[in-house]
Amino acid sequence: MARYEDPVLVAIRTMLNEHGPKELKNSYGLGDPLVVNQSALPMAFISFDAQDIGDVTNAEIQSDMRVVINVVYDLKRDFGQGMSNVESHMSVVDFITGRNPDYTLKVDSILGAIMAHEDLDNGLWINLDTLSEVDYGVGLEKRGPGIYTAEGIVRFTVKNHQLRPDLVQ
């Protein structure tokens, strides 16, 4: 069986590689692996959380897809640095919701890129009518033995309208 790469997730990855944080360029994986290579961090993983798909007319389907981006950063970089220099957490914050001195989102943060480039393709867009959600945390060996990570999770909705599959030739 050929390896499947979902075109919706690929479109998000393509947009983030072009407009997202430079430090994460070409470091976006599809799906969320349990084990990662610590030397490859920081990385981000794009996956689906849920999808609602239904008819909007007798010929058209609407898909509301809840997408999750998990940013993973090596927490061990902070070991021995003291309490005033928690670089791993602040790096994850900067990647996801980094702000300029005037409190505006950086255009090349993940959420800045999502807000500025919501049209992913014809008939595929990020739904800015719903709020995006961000959570931060720490992973203690959840990605593998001896791997300690600072992580941030972004949740947002992508929408698609299409003709019913039986009507597409």
CSV table of C-alpha atoms in Angstrom, one decimal:
chain,number,residue,atom,x,y,z
A,1,MET,CA,0.0,0.0,0.0
A,2,ALA,CA,1.3,3.4,-0.9
A,3,ARG,CA,2.1,5.9,1.9
A,4,TYR,CA,-0.8,8.3,2.3
A,5,GLU,CA,-0.2,12.0,3.0
A,6,ASP,CA,-3.5,13.8,3.5
A,7,PRO,CA,-3.7,16.8,1.1
A,8,VAL,CA,-5.2,19.1,3.8
A,9,LEU,CA,-2.3,18.5,6.2
A,10,VAL,CA,0.2,18.8,3.3
A,11,ALA,CA,-1.4,22.2,2.4
A,12,ILE,CA,-0.9,23.4,6.0
A,13,ARG,CA,2.7,22.1,6.1
A,14,THR,CA,3.4,23.9,2.8
A,15,MET,CA,2.0,27.2,4.1
A,16,LEU,CA,4.0,26.9,7.4
A,17,ASN,CA,7.2,26.0,5.6
A,18,GLU,CA,6.8,29.2,3.5
A,19,HIS,CA,5.4,31.6,6.1
A,20,GLY,CA,6.0,30.1,9.6
A,21,PRO,CA,9.0,30.2,11.9
A,22,LYS,CA,12.3,29.9,10.1
A,23,GLU,CA,13.6,27.5,12.8
A,24,LEU,CA,10.9,25.0,12.0
A,25,LYS,CA,11.1,25.1,8.2
A,26,ASN,CA,11.1,21.6,6.8
A,27,SER,CA,10.7,20.2,10.3
A,28,TYR,CA,6.9,19.6,10.1
A,29,GLY,CA,5.8,16.0,10.2
A,30,LEU,CA,2.4,14.7,9.4
A,31,GLY,CA,0.8,12.7,12.3
A,32,ASP,CA,2.1,12.8,15.9
A,33,PRO,CA,4.7,10.2,16.6
A,34,LEU,CA,5.1,8.9,20.1
A,35,VAL,CA,8.9,8.6,19.9
A,36,VAL,CA,11.2,11.3,18.3
A,37,ASN,CA,14.9,11.6,17.8
A,38,GLN,CA,16.0,14.2,20.3
A,39,SER,CA,18.7,15.5,18.0
A,40,ALA,CA,16.1,16.4,15.5
A,41,LEU,CA,14.3,18.8,17.8
A,42,PRO,CA,12.7,21.3,17.6
A,43,MET,CA,10.0,19.8,15.4
A,44,ALA,CA,6.3,20.2,14.8
A,45,PHE,CA,3.7,17.6,14.0
A,46,ILE,CA,0.5,18.3,12.1
A,47,SER,CA,-2.5,16.0,12.6
A,48,PHE,CA,-6.3,15.8,12.7
A,49,ASP,CA,-8.1,15.9,16.0
A,50,ALA,CA,-11.6,15.4,14.6
A,51,GLN,CA,-13.7,16.0,11.4
A,52,ASP,CA,-17.3,16.8,11.0
A,53,ILE,CA,-18.6,16.1,7.4
A,54,GLY,CA,-22.1,16.6,6.2
A,55,ASP,CA,-24.4,17.8,3.4
A,56,VAL,CA,-25.0,21.5,3.0
A,57,THR,CA,-27.2,21.0,-0.1
A,58,ASN,CA,-28.3,18.0,-2.0
A,59,ALA,CA,-25.1,18.3,-4.1
A,60,GLU,CA,-22.5,19.8,-1.8
A,61,ILE,CA,-20.6,18.6,1.2
A,62,GLN,CA,-18.9,20.7,3.9
A,63,SER,CA,-16.0,19.4,6.0
A,64,ASP,CA,-15.0,21.0,9.3
A,65,MET,CA,-11.6,19.6,10.2
A,66,ARG,CA,-10.1,20.2,13.7
A,67,VAL,CA,-6.3,20.3,13.2
A,68,VAL,CA,-3.7,20.0,15.9
A,69,ILE,CA,-0.1,21.3,15.5
A,70,ASN,CA,2.2,20.0,18.3
A,71,VAL,CA,5.5,21.9,18.6
A,72,VAL,CA,8.2,19.9,20.4
A,73,TYR,CA,11.4,21.5,21.8
A,74,ASP,CA,14.3,19.9,23.7
A,75,LEU,CA,13.9,20.7,27.4
A,76,LYS,CA,17.3,19.4,28.3
A,77,ARG,CA,18.8,22.6,26.8
A,78,ASP,CA,17.7,24.3,29.9
A,79,PHE,CA,19.2,21.9,32.4
A,80,GLY,CA,21.7,23.7,34.6
A,81,GLN,CA,20.7,27.1,33.2
A,82,GLY,CA,19.0,28.4,36.4
A,83,MET,CA,15.5,29.8,36.8
A,84,SER,CA,15.9,33.0,34.9
A,85,ASN,CA,16.7,31.4,31.6
A,86,VAL,CA,14.0,28.9,30.6
A,87,GLU,CA,14.7,29.1,26.9
A,88,SER,CA,12.7,26.0,25.9
A,89,HIS,CA,9.4,27.3,27.0
A,90,MET,CA,9.9,30.8,25.6
A,91,SER,CA,11.1,29.3,22.3
A,92,VAL,CA,7.9,27.3,22.0
A,93,VAL,CA,5.8,30.4,22.8
A,94,ASP,CA,7.8,32.4,20.2
A,95,PHE,CA,7.2,29.7,17.6
A,96,ILE,CA,3.5,29.6,18.2
A,97,THR,CA,2.4,33.0,19.4
A,98,GLY,CA,5.5,35.1,19.3
A,99,ARG,CA,4.7,38.8,19.6
A,100,ASN,CA,6.3,42.1,18.6
A,101,PRO,CA,7.1,44.8,21.1
A,102,ASP,CA,3.7,46.4,20.3
A,103,TYR,CA,2.0,43.1,21.4
A,104,THR,CA,0.9,42.1,17.9
A,105,LEU,CA,1.5,38.6,16.7
A,106,LYS,CA,4.7,38.1,14.7
A,107,VAL,CA,3.8,37.5,11.1
A,108,ASP,CA,6.1,34.4,11.0
A,109,SER,CA,4.8,32.8,14.2
A,110,ILE,CA,2.5,29.8,13.6
A,111,LEU,CA,-0.6,31.7,14.6
A,112,GLY,CA,0.6,34.8,12.7
A,113,ALA,CA,1.0,32.7,9.6
A,114,ILE,CA,-2.4,31.0,10.1
A,115,MET,CA,-4.1,34.4,10.4
A,116,ALA,CA,-2.3,36.0,7.5
A,117,HIS,CA,-2.6,33.0,5.1
A,118,GLU,CA,-5.9,31.5,5.8
A,119,ASP,CA,-6.7,30.6,2.2
A,120,LEU,CA,-4.8,27.4,1.7
A,121,ASP,CA,-6.2,26.5,-1.7
A,122,ASN,CA,-9.3,26.7,-3.8
A,123,GLY,CA,-12.1,25.6,-1.5
A,124,LEU,CA,-9.8,25.0,1.4
A,125,TRP,CA,-9.4,27.6,4.1
A,126,ILE,CA,-8.6,28.1,7.8
A,127,ASN,CA,-11.8,29.1,9.6
A,128,LEU,CA,-11.0,32.4,11.4
A,129,ASP,CA,-14.6,32.6,12.6
A,130,THR,CA,-13.6,30.2,15.4
A,131,LEU,CA,-11.0,30.9,18.0
A,132,SER,CA,-7.7,29.0,17.8
A,133,GLU,CA,-6.6,27.4,21.0
A,134,VAL,CA,-3.1,27.0,22.4
A,135,ASP,CA,-1.9,24.9,25.4
A,136,TYR,CA,1.6,24.6,26.7
A,137,GLY,CA,3.2,21.9,28.8
A,138,VAL,CA,6.1,19.6,29.5
A,139,GLY,CA,6.7,16.0,28.3
A,140,LEU,CA,8.7,13.9,30.7
A,141,GLU,CA,9.8,10.9,28.7
A,142,LYS,CA,6.5,10.7,26.8
A,143,ARG,CA,8.5,10.9,23.5
A,144,GLY,CA,11.0,8.2,24.5
A,145,PRO,CA,13.3,7.3,27.3
A,146,GLY,CA,15.5,10.2,28.5
A,147,ILE,CA,13.7,12.7,26.3
A,148,TYR,CA,12.3,15.7,28.1
A,149,THR,CA,10.4,18.2,26.0
A,150,ALA,CA,8.7,21.6,26.2
A,151,GLU,CA,5.6,21.4,24.0
A,152,GLY,CA,2.9,23.6,22.7
A,153,ILE,CA,-0.3,22.5,21.1
A,154,VAL,CA,-2.3,24.6,18.6
A,155,ARG,CA,-5.9,23.7,17.7
A,156,PHE,CA,-7.8,25.3,14.8
A,157,THR,CA,-10.4,24.5,12.2
A,158,VAL,CA,-10.0,24.1,8.5
A,159,LYS,CA,-13.0,24.1,6.2
A,160,ASN,CA,-13.7,22.6,2.8
A,161,HIS,CA,-16.7,22.7,0.5
A,162,GLN,CA,-17.0,20.2,-2.4
A,163,LEU,CA,-19.4,18.5,-4.6
A,164,ARG,CA,-20.6,15.1,-3.5
A,165,PRO,CA,-18.0,12.5,-4.6
A,166,ASP,CA,-20.6,10.8,-6.9
A,167,LEU,CA,-21.1,14.1,-8.8
A,168,VAL,CA,-17.4,14.7,-9.5
A,169,GLN,CA,-16.3,13.3,-12.8
